[in-house]
Amino acid sequence: MANEALMQSKAIIWDFQQKLSAADDISVAEILKGYLHEDVLWHGPHPLNDIRGQAGVYINFWKPFCRSFPDFERYNDILCAGVYKGDHWVSTMGHFAATFKEDWLGIPASGKLLTIRVGEFVKMQDNKIKEMYVLVDLLDVMRQVNLWPLQESYGVEGWWPKPHSYNGLVVRAQEHTETRKTSKLVTNWLDETRHFDSTVANIDLLRHKEYFHPNVQHYISSGFGASRGIDGLKDSFQNPLFTGLSQRKLNNHHTQFADGLFMGACGWECIKGIHSGELLGVEATDKPVKIRMMEWWRRSGDVIRESWIMLDTVDLLMQLGIDEFAKMHDIQEKDQWL
């Protein structure tokens, strides 16, 4: 029964997203009524943050989004679902493609094609969406309009592909043995990082080779960037976080679940710590930070072959006293005077 309900939930979310792609800033309101609970909780990236209720989601997110990107389409690369603490969850990851017609969240429109990375974790109740966690890579949007406000990324910007196996849309019921194998592998890895002594910054003590393929690919939000191999993961993601944050508490998830060869996890305080070292070009502030994060993994055989990591980097930097939107506007004003 749980499997059938999860398949139904996937179908509902897929249908919802397809209808949104055909909507405008007026019709989108009716679509939301059909799929969202009236008192839905919507958690998004800074500066959108938390929104309550259908009307709030429409006014604050979808109406301005549709006006800024009137021809947008949704391209999903991962679709998976699972049960966590008795609740049914669906996750999607991919991107929007659209012409950037009007300014959005203060980011100036380019009039050109734009792709927007997006990830979602959705909690279902009575065949409607009760709660949503949404991340879009706003720094990557700034990059595409040539208003990059950050230092050079640790990894490579711009690469956010679909799974190399081309099987990320898990639309059929999966073998329980495969799902359990994925869950065990990733959960064991998460447990190892969770229990790693937060006072030790030497990530070589982690047993990466037991969990990852030698040529594992990591696709990480703007500011961190994509990388290849175990050393790439260390250089583009783990080293910056482990040396930049002390008193770390990792993997504080709202939900995590496996579905066949894929697993997803989401937490709005996924990583907590004290900013005690340089991070993203910002010297230590000794401020406490909480990092909003989503992650997806693809297992191949007995190891992790690919992972996608989305962070709310803008929110992280705001906690360190750095406003990336203000920096973007400063760059824009300087460009206008040149």
XYZ file of C-alpha atoms in Angstrom:
338
model
C 0.000 0.000 0.000
C 2.806 2.427 0.857
C 4.388 1.783 -2.538
C 1.116 2.495 -4.349
C 0.587 5.689 -2.363
C 4.105 6.876 -3.175
C 3.585 6.197 -6.868
C 0.374 8.209 -6.713
C 2.185 11.052 -4.959
C 4.852 11.089 -7.674
C 2.170 11.244 -10.351
C 0.469 14.155 -8.578
C 3.694 16.162 -8.319
C 4.609 15.420 -11.932
C 1.181 16.557 -13.106
C 1.400 19.672 -10.924
C 4.729 20.701 -12.406
C 3.600 20.071 -15.975
C 0.551 22.279 -15.474
C 2.693 25.033 -13.968
C 4.854 25.046 -17.095
C 1.790 25.931 -19.165
C 0.545 28.633 -16.758
C 0.724 32.410 -16.708
C 0.701 34.794 -13.748
C -3.120 34.614 -13.563
C -3.907 30.936 -14.201
C -1.173 29.758 -11.847
C -3.357 30.772 -8.879
C -6.036 28.206 -9.799
C -3.426 25.509 -10.314
C -2.043 26.107 -6.834
C -5.524 25.710 -5.342
C -5.794 22.260 -6.883
C -2.526 20.936 -5.495
C -1.648 22.861 -2.323
C -3.378 22.710 1.033
C -4.840 26.091 1.888
C -2.484 26.421 4.872
C 0.562 25.006 3.065
C 3.987 25.793 4.516
C 6.513 26.894 1.876
C 10.190 27.217 2.791
C 12.405 28.841 0.189
C 15.812 30.451 -0.257
C 16.739 33.895 0.980
C 15.222 36.458 0.347
C 11.938 34.517 -0.019
C 12.332 32.405 3.129
C 9.132 31.114 4.815
C 5.685 31.627 3.291
C 2.393 30.355 4.708
C -0.747 29.605 2.704
C -1.729 29.257 -0.951
C -2.248 32.977 -1.387
C 1.158 33.778 0.059
C 2.907 31.298 -2.232
C 1.096 32.789 -5.225
C 1.738 36.442 -4.374
C 5.322 36.096 -3.198
C 6.706 33.439 -5.518
C 4.674 32.246 -8.484
C 3.068 35.488 -9.662
C 6.346 37.440 -9.926
C 8.150 34.345 -11.245
C 5.647 33.946 -14.096
C 5.945 37.624 -14.993
C 9.728 37.497 -15.040
C 9.855 34.197 -16.967
C 6.597 34.049 -18.981
C 7.726 31.175 -21.234
C 9.339 29.026 -18.533
C 9.416 25.247 -18.733
C 10.403 22.741 -16.076
C 13.028 20.078 -16.827
C 13.250 17.395 -14.152
C 16.378 15.279 -13.828
C 15.496 13.424 -10.616
C 12.090 12.333 -9.319
C 11.969 10.084 -6.266
C 9.773 9.434 -3.244
C 9.838 7.740 0.123
C 8.475 7.545 3.647
C 10.203 9.322 6.533
C 8.860 9.144 10.085
C 5.454 8.147 8.749
C 5.141 11.002 6.240
C 5.147 10.578 2.466
C 7.687 12.741 0.641
C 8.410 13.447 -3.019
C 11.578 15.108 -4.274
C 12.349 16.623 -7.656
C 15.532 18.187 -8.960
C 16.279 19.853 -12.268
C 16.004 23.313 -13.736
C 13.726 25.885 -15.281
C 14.516 27.209 -18.759
C 13.044 30.564 -19.754
C 13.562 33.962 -21.313
C 14.415 36.465 -18.569
C 11.875 39.193 -19.434
C 11.446 41.205 -16.207
C 13.619 41.774 -13.142
C 13.232 39.085 -10.494
C 14.050 39.541 -6.807
C 16.068 42.588 -7.815
C 18.162 40.650 -10.347
C 18.072 42.597 -13.638
C 16.463 40.887 -16.614
C 18.782 40.007 -19.482
C 16.141 39.398 -22.143
C 17.991 36.163 -22.907
C 17.673 32.472 -22.154
C 18.257 31.640 -18.505
C 18.402 28.295 -16.723
C 17.540 28.130 -13.024
C 18.587 25.160 -10.913
C 15.782 24.040 -8.642
C 15.303 21.362 -6.006
C 12.188 20.515 -4.004
C 11.170 18.234 -1.163
C 7.404 17.990 -0.782
C 5.423 16.477 2.100
C 2.092 15.062 0.983
C -1.137 14.816 2.970
C -4.454 13.609 1.523
C -3.048 13.797 -2.022
C -2.134 17.471 -1.674
C 1.028 19.335 -0.767
C 1.171 20.107 2.946
C 4.718 21.432 3.164
C 7.451 22.306 0.650
C 11.170 22.962 0.855
C 12.444 24.740 -2.255
C 15.921 25.884 -3.282
C 16.834 27.796 -6.421
C 20.426 28.759 -7.171
C 20.175 32.550 -7.137
C 23.937 33.040 -7.329
C 23.936 31.089 -10.581
C 21.232 33.423 -11.904
C 23.499 36.384 -11.050
C 26.369 34.630 -12.831
C 24.317 34.213 -15.993
C 23.521 37.949 -16.127
C 27.232 38.758 -15.607
C 26.846 40.126 -12.081
C 28.880 37.579 -10.128
C 29.368 38.934 -6.573
C 31.630 36.238 -5.083
C 35.239 35.135 -5.165
C 36.222 32.443 -7.671
C 34.464 29.179 -6.853
C 36.265 26.238 -5.289
C 35.102 24.012 -8.143
C 33.757 24.619 -11.651
C 30.695 26.785 -12.225
C 27.883 26.040 -14.644
C 27.797 22.234 -14.668
C 24.579 20.733 -13.298
C 23.696 17.730 -15.510
C 21.118 15.001 -15.221
C 22.309 11.606 -13.932
C 24.853 10.026 -16.258
C 22.771 6.836 -16.123
C 19.733 8.740 -17.507
C 17.439 6.998 -15.027
C 16.810 9.769 -12.504
C 13.057 9.881 -13.080
C 12.025 6.982 -10.849
C 8.508 6.584 -12.203
C 8.115 2.843 -11.557
C 8.024 0.955 -8.281
C 11.537 -0.124 -7.290
C 12.820 -3.395 -5.868
C 12.945 -3.157 -2.075
C 16.379 -4.786 -2.052
C 17.812 -2.036 -4.273
C 16.199 0.712 -2.215
C 17.497 -0.792 1.029
C 20.994 -1.122 -0.415
C 21.047 2.545 -1.427
C 19.656 3.630 1.922
C 22.238 1.609 3.847
C 25.180 2.909 1.797
C 24.252 6.585 2.010
C 23.044 6.414 5.618
C 26.313 4.799 6.679
C 28.203 7.599 4.946
C 26.053 10.228 6.639
C 26.578 8.549 10.008
C 30.329 8.568 9.492
C 30.381 12.295 8.722
C 27.900 13.016 11.517
C 30.070 11.341 14.114
C 33.285 12.831 12.779
C 34.946 14.861 15.549
C 33.952 18.475 14.858
C 37.215 19.710 16.358
C 39.235 17.853 13.711
C 39.536 19.448 10.276
C 41.518 16.594 8.676
C 38.915 15.083 6.376
C 41.395 12.433 5.232
C 40.314 10.541 8.342
C 36.967 9.859 6.655
C 36.823 6.563 4.734
C 35.819 8.045 1.372
C 37.033 5.059 -0.658
C 34.534 2.760 1.046
C 31.607 4.862 -0.177
C 32.579 6.637 -3.409
C 33.619 5.581 -6.889
C 37.152 6.851 -7.712
C 35.681 9.069 -10.449
C 32.598 10.152 -8.524
C 31.028 13.364 -9.825
C 29.827 16.088 -7.468
C 27.607 18.935 -8.674
C 27.388 21.662 -6.043
C 25.674 25.065 -5.867
C 27.345 28.233 -7.102
C 30.174 29.417 -4.918
C 31.334 25.846 -4.377
C 31.017 24.383 -7.883
C 31.292 20.993 -9.558
C 34.189 18.605 -9.050
C 35.367 15.112 -9.929
C 36.763 12.349 -7.761
C 37.242 12.049 -4.023
C 39.890 14.779 -3.970
C 37.486 17.025 -5.865
C 34.848 16.550 -3.158
C 37.394 17.415 -0.499
C 38.697 20.497 -2.318
C 35.410 21.997 -3.516
C 33.164 21.242 -0.547
C 34.438 19.424 2.507
C 37.695 21.301 3.126
C 36.073 24.766 2.890
C 33.302 23.770 5.309
C 35.420 21.768 7.735
C 38.130 24.425 8.004
C 35.633 27.294 8.007
C 33.279 25.887 10.637
C 34.031 24.528 14.094
C 31.631 22.896 16.561
C 29.963 21.303 13.550
C 26.738 19.350 13.700
C 25.993 17.643 10.396
C 23.053 16.036 8.600
C 20.198 17.523 10.614
C 17.541 16.461 8.123
C 13.816 17.170 7.919
C 13.580 14.134 5.670
C 15.730 11.526 3.953
C 14.701 8.524 1.879
C 15.903 6.152 -0.821
C 14.083 5.101 -3.974
C 15.836 2.422 -5.999
C 19.317 3.664 -6.934
C 18.661 7.210 -5.709
C 18.466 8.848 -2.306
C 17.572 12.377 -1.252
C 17.840 14.402 1.948
C 16.863 17.903 3.011
C 17.434 20.040 6.091
C 17.104 23.736 6.858
C 19.727 23.363 9.589
C 21.539 20.591 7.754
C 24.926 21.895 8.875
C 25.368 23.956 12.021
C 28.584 25.400 13.370
C 30.660 28.421 14.343
C 32.330 30.444 11.588
C 35.861 30.178 12.950
C 37.863 30.127 9.700
C 37.808 31.556 6.181
C 34.785 30.437 4.132
C 33.732 31.637 0.663
C 36.233 34.473 0.955
C 34.900 35.675 4.310
C 37.335 35.688 7.218
C 36.245 34.224 10.559
C 33.430 36.097 12.315
C 32.825 33.640 15.190
C 29.128 33.823 14.330
C 26.855 30.759 14.534
C 25.572 29.543 11.167
C 22.849 27.197 9.978
C 23.027 25.964 6.404
C 19.938 25.118 4.364
C 20.796 22.212 2.123
C 19.455 19.491 -0.156
C 21.377 16.533 -1.485
C 20.754 13.680 -3.891
C 22.928 10.619 -4.475
C 23.047 7.978 -7.205
C 24.368 4.544 -6.306
C 26.101 2.340 -8.856
C 26.901 -1.130 -7.590
C 28.310 -0.778 -4.088
C 29.397 2.878 -4.248
C 28.094 6.397 -4.786
C 28.695 7.444 -8.405
C 27.161 10.939 -8.452
C 25.878 13.509 -5.981
C 24.067 16.822 -6.337
C 24.275 19.321 -3.473
C 22.178 22.487 -3.288
C 22.881 25.054 -0.588
C 21.263 28.382 0.168
C 24.610 30.134 -0.203
C 23.024 33.593 -0.170
C 21.445 32.868 3.224
C 24.713 31.418 4.548
C 26.603 34.577 3.600
C 23.876 36.796 5.080
C 24.519 35.088 8.405
C 28.177 36.111 8.039
C 27.185 39.732 7.416
C 27.604 39.641 3.623
C 24.660 40.702 1.406
C 25.197 39.217 -2.060
C 22.247 41.158 -3.494
C 23.763 44.451 -2.319
C 27.124 43.437 -3.816
C 25.375 42.545 -7.079
C 23.740 45.991 -7.224
C 27.101 47.662 -6.531
C 28.605 45.801 -9.492
C 25.640 46.801 -11.653
C 26.000 50.488 -10.742
C 29.741 50.450 -11.459
C 29.129 48.795 -14.837
C 26.644 51.527 -15.745
C 29.301 54.197 -15.172
C 31.950 52.468 -17.290
